[in-house]
XYZ file of C-alpha atoms in Angstrom:
295
model
C 127.928 33.234 111.306
C 130.273 36.098 112.988
C 130.046 39.452 111.704
C 133.120 42.105 112.549
C 132.748 45.670 112.905
C 134.807 48.250 114.107
C 133.489 50.996 116.469
C 133.120 54.440 115.733
C 136.132 55.484 118.229
C 138.487 53.415 116.534
C 142.205 55.379 116.128
C 144.040 54.210 112.979
C 147.274 56.847 113.848
C 149.473 57.371 117.126
C 152.279 59.350 117.819
C 155.672 58.232 118.656
C 155.621 55.650 122.350
C 151.353 56.403 122.181
C 149.275 53.888 124.002
C 147.497 51.852 121.293
C 144.108 51.270 121.742
C 143.001 47.939 120.318
C 139.725 47.446 121.598
C 137.515 49.228 119.209
C 136.710 45.911 116.899
C 133.251 44.273 117.717
C 132.135 40.369 116.747
C 128.852 39.359 116.572
C 126.762 36.426 116.605
C 123.111 36.208 115.463
C 121.794 33.860 119.140
C 124.605 34.978 121.529
C 125.054 38.416 120.611
C 128.052 41.082 120.508
C 131.779 39.964 121.563
C 135.395 40.772 121.484
C 137.093 40.111 118.597
C 140.445 38.017 118.150
C 143.569 39.436 117.073
C 146.121 38.611 115.066
C 149.539 41.129 114.786
C 150.996 43.489 117.045
C 152.025 47.325 116.895
C 155.318 48.466 118.202
C 154.534 52.025 119.453
C 158.230 52.971 119.588
C 158.892 52.072 116.218
C 157.602 54.192 113.300
C 155.701 52.590 110.155
C 152.520 51.286 109.612
C 151.375 47.849 111.179
C 148.817 45.365 110.112
C 146.635 44.166 112.505
C 143.685 41.460 111.819
C 140.735 41.412 113.536
C 138.756 38.105 114.088
C 136.129 36.046 115.491
C 135.380 32.296 115.233
C 131.926 30.499 114.791
C 131.041 26.854 116.418
C 131.381 25.536 112.462
C 134.614 26.307 112.557
C 133.842 29.353 110.612
C 136.368 32.667 110.822
C 135.270 36.454 109.747
C 138.444 38.339 109.298
C 138.644 42.663 109.240
C 142.556 43.294 108.797
C 143.165 47.327 109.126
C 146.690 49.338 109.162
C 147.751 51.350 112.863
C 150.267 53.919 111.587
C 152.862 55.520 114.246
C 153.853 58.499 113.523
C 157.461 60.187 114.476
C 156.900 63.821 114.586
C 160.748 64.392 114.904
C 161.848 63.750 111.869
C 163.286 67.119 110.140
C 161.460 67.935 107.238
C 161.325 71.341 108.045
C 164.951 71.884 106.782
C 164.633 69.458 103.243
C 165.222 71.531 99.813
C 161.892 70.911 97.720
C 162.112 71.497 94.256
C 161.638 75.389 92.645
C 157.603 74.575 92.150
C 157.688 74.512 96.570
C 160.060 76.777 97.541
C 157.723 79.044 99.303
C 156.357 76.183 101.620
C 160.189 75.418 102.634
C 160.105 75.493 106.116
C 156.629 75.837 107.246
C 153.919 73.310 108.943
C 150.036 73.103 110.172
C 148.661 76.307 109.297
C 151.101 77.897 107.400
C 151.867 75.443 105.193
C 148.184 74.907 104.357
C 148.045 78.348 103.448
C 151.609 77.949 101.087
C 150.571 74.966 99.334
C 147.345 76.445 98.805
C 148.721 79.156 96.799
C 151.066 77.987 95.126
C 148.751 74.892 93.557
C 146.360 77.364 92.186
C 149.321 79.392 90.817
C 148.790 79.138 87.373
C 146.086 77.076 87.814
C 144.129 76.421 83.990
C 140.907 73.797 84.744
C 139.327 71.733 82.061
C 135.852 71.851 81.810
C 133.829 68.061 82.557
C 133.368 66.937 78.936
C 137.053 67.411 78.545
C 138.089 65.126 81.317
C 136.827 61.911 79.215
C 139.802 62.311 76.987
C 142.485 63.401 79.318
C 141.533 59.766 81.938
C 142.549 57.610 79.173
C 145.991 58.729 79.917
C 146.690 59.985 82.589
C 145.285 56.415 83.677
C 146.350 53.928 81.145
C 147.055 50.518 81.791
C 150.863 50.526 81.404
C 150.943 47.043 79.835
C 148.563 48.324 76.987
C 148.226 51.826 76.284
C 144.716 51.158 74.175
C 143.111 50.462 78.090
C 143.132 52.170 81.090
C 142.758 51.068 84.611
C 139.289 51.343 86.903
C 139.985 52.959 89.724
C 137.982 50.578 92.185
C 138.499 47.001 90.404
C 141.523 47.502 89.252
C 140.942 45.751 86.094
C 142.004 46.688 82.511
C 139.382 48.340 79.976
C 139.241 49.783 76.471
C 140.179 53.839 77.548
C 137.908 54.804 74.290
C 135.115 56.865 75.647
C 131.376 55.238 74.271
C 129.115 57.391 76.327
C 130.316 56.013 80.000
C 129.211 52.391 79.349
C 132.335 50.696 79.502
C 133.698 53.448 82.249
C 132.733 57.012 83.648
C 134.623 59.711 85.446
C 134.162 58.856 89.003
C 134.695 61.912 91.306
C 136.930 60.890 94.414
C 135.279 63.275 96.629
C 131.291 63.229 95.756
C 130.377 65.665 93.491
C 126.800 65.989 95.691
C 129.640 67.217 98.519
C 131.170 69.203 96.238
C 127.718 71.118 96.479
C 128.564 71.691 92.378
C 127.328 70.655 89.203
C 129.276 68.647 86.686
C 128.623 69.158 83.170
C 130.516 69.159 80.046
C 130.994 72.869 79.485
C 132.122 73.820 83.163
C 135.440 74.347 84.599
C 134.944 74.283 88.599
C 135.706 71.590 91.610
C 134.002 68.811 90.215
C 136.378 69.199 86.916
C 139.101 69.433 89.011
C 141.109 66.361 86.858
C 142.691 64.964 90.699
C 139.429 64.152 91.900
C 138.409 62.693 88.701
C 139.128 58.502 88.080
C 138.140 56.504 85.454
C 135.656 53.895 87.617
C 133.590 51.220 86.248
C 129.749 52.714 86.266
C 128.389 49.933 88.711
C 130.986 50.431 90.814
C 130.719 53.738 90.606
C 126.627 53.653 91.418
C 127.452 51.105 94.269
C 129.988 53.466 95.912
C 127.200 56.060 95.837
C 128.501 58.737 97.814
C 130.433 57.762 100.490
C 132.848 58.269 102.315
C 136.397 55.661 102.401
C 136.045 53.826 105.376
C 136.310 50.468 106.340
C 133.566 51.386 109.007
C 130.149 50.664 108.481
C 128.350 52.701 105.699
C 131.637 53.238 104.056
C 133.520 52.231 101.001
C 136.764 50.196 101.436
C 138.934 50.254 98.086
C 141.515 48.143 97.009
C 144.782 48.179 98.893
C 146.216 48.628 96.223
C 144.644 52.034 95.768
C 143.622 53.646 99.404
C 146.630 55.324 99.307
C 145.889 57.246 95.779
C 142.538 58.056 96.934
C 144.042 59.617 99.772
C 146.070 61.971 98.297
C 144.159 62.920 95.771
C 141.314 64.374 98.822
C 144.332 65.874 100.693
C 145.105 68.130 97.151
C 141.277 68.856 96.894
C 141.348 69.379 100.758
C 144.447 72.070 99.952
C 143.476 73.493 96.785
C 139.949 74.323 97.640
C 139.117 76.782 100.894
C 135.740 75.083 101.433
C 136.316 71.801 101.879
C 137.365 69.991 105.106
C 138.184 66.643 105.623
C 136.607 64.854 109.281
C 136.564 61.863 111.342
C 132.951 61.998 111.444
C 129.875 61.045 108.244
C 130.577 64.056 105.909
C 127.958 66.651 105.079
C 128.664 69.450 102.286
C 131.925 70.290 101.785
C 133.020 67.418 103.839
C 134.710 64.123 102.760
C 135.887 61.321 105.449
C 137.871 59.586 107.075
C 140.597 61.472 107.869
C 142.316 59.149 110.141
C 141.772 56.492 108.068
C 142.800 58.497 104.823
C 146.133 59.053 106.329
C 146.969 55.742 107.692
C 145.843 54.223 103.990
C 148.434 57.203 102.802
C 151.037 55.544 104.878
C 150.629 52.155 103.704
C 150.200 52.625 100.543
C 153.164 54.755 99.364
C 153.124 56.815 95.409
C 154.088 54.503 92.649
C 155.225 54.264 89.153
C 150.751 54.641 88.330
C 150.604 57.600 90.272
C 153.484 60.043 89.330
C 152.656 59.160 85.712
C 149.201 60.462 86.996
C 150.378 63.547 88.143
C 152.712 64.061 85.358
C 149.033 64.124 82.195
C 147.180 66.029 85.015
C 150.303 68.614 85.359
C 150.210 69.445 81.417
C 146.576 69.564 81.391
C 145.681 71.905 84.390
C 149.386 73.032 85.495
C 148.840 72.262 88.852
C 150.679 69.509 90.635
C 150.153 67.198 93.764
C 152.218 67.752 96.428
C 151.783 64.792 98.472
C 152.418 63.036 95.099
C 155.694 65.006 94.776
C 156.304 65.148 98.795
C 154.767 62.422 101.557
C 156.288 64.640 103.963
C 154.175 66.895 103.927
C 151.516 64.763 105.287
C 153.405 64.759 108.880
C 153.780 68.363 108.477
C 150.249 68.953 108.493
C 148.560 67.284 110.567
C 151.726 65.511 113.114
C 154.421 68.144 113.315
C 154.270 70.131 116.884
C 157.417 72.623 117.371
């Protein structure tokens, strides 16, 4: 009988040794109303890492409702500024914050040759190919393997991870713009694509929660879009035009779901098509340097 939901002020990442607040959960019963959630798991804020916390409540019929979230503890003192990066990122070495954002923006726009939205249909079957069946691709939200042959969008279509309506640009087959950037396009089941609509990514009400195996992939695609296009921004409120959310959860998902071989393959295929890289796939620590590093 209970529904379990997080409040809008729930925080999903903290700096090392910060006090962690896990009170942002409400369990609602249809007759007795709201109460606090019970909790499984703990967060040790003295040790950097990602901690899974399960909020739950059991009703009078012994039925339990669960909601699991990831809480990240960030160490801002990791010495990432001295790392020797690959040549592509030479101009980003030693930078953090806004300076790093500006450098990465220039780097990934230099040499970029976008493909049109129509061409993307014949790239996604390679970038998102099923590693166990080269004739198929993997759908981003459902994780199922389907034929990679384009059939007009019946079996799969092109999902805008940053929703097209929030990009403010049209997606047409002959056009090259933000809506045709391959890092932002992933194959999706048409019905699931419609269900997601233009919802932000979140475990909160009115958000869309993807499967755990791709939460980091989606977060890094959105980080890329924010860096690539000056007008785009990631926010912690319900997004409007040129915005996407929710940033705090995306940061937590980035740590909880690190880069794997599927995502690396995806970037290499896109690199061959539009000639730029996703910095956050290459170097996960760019997230620390942009959002958490202090002098």
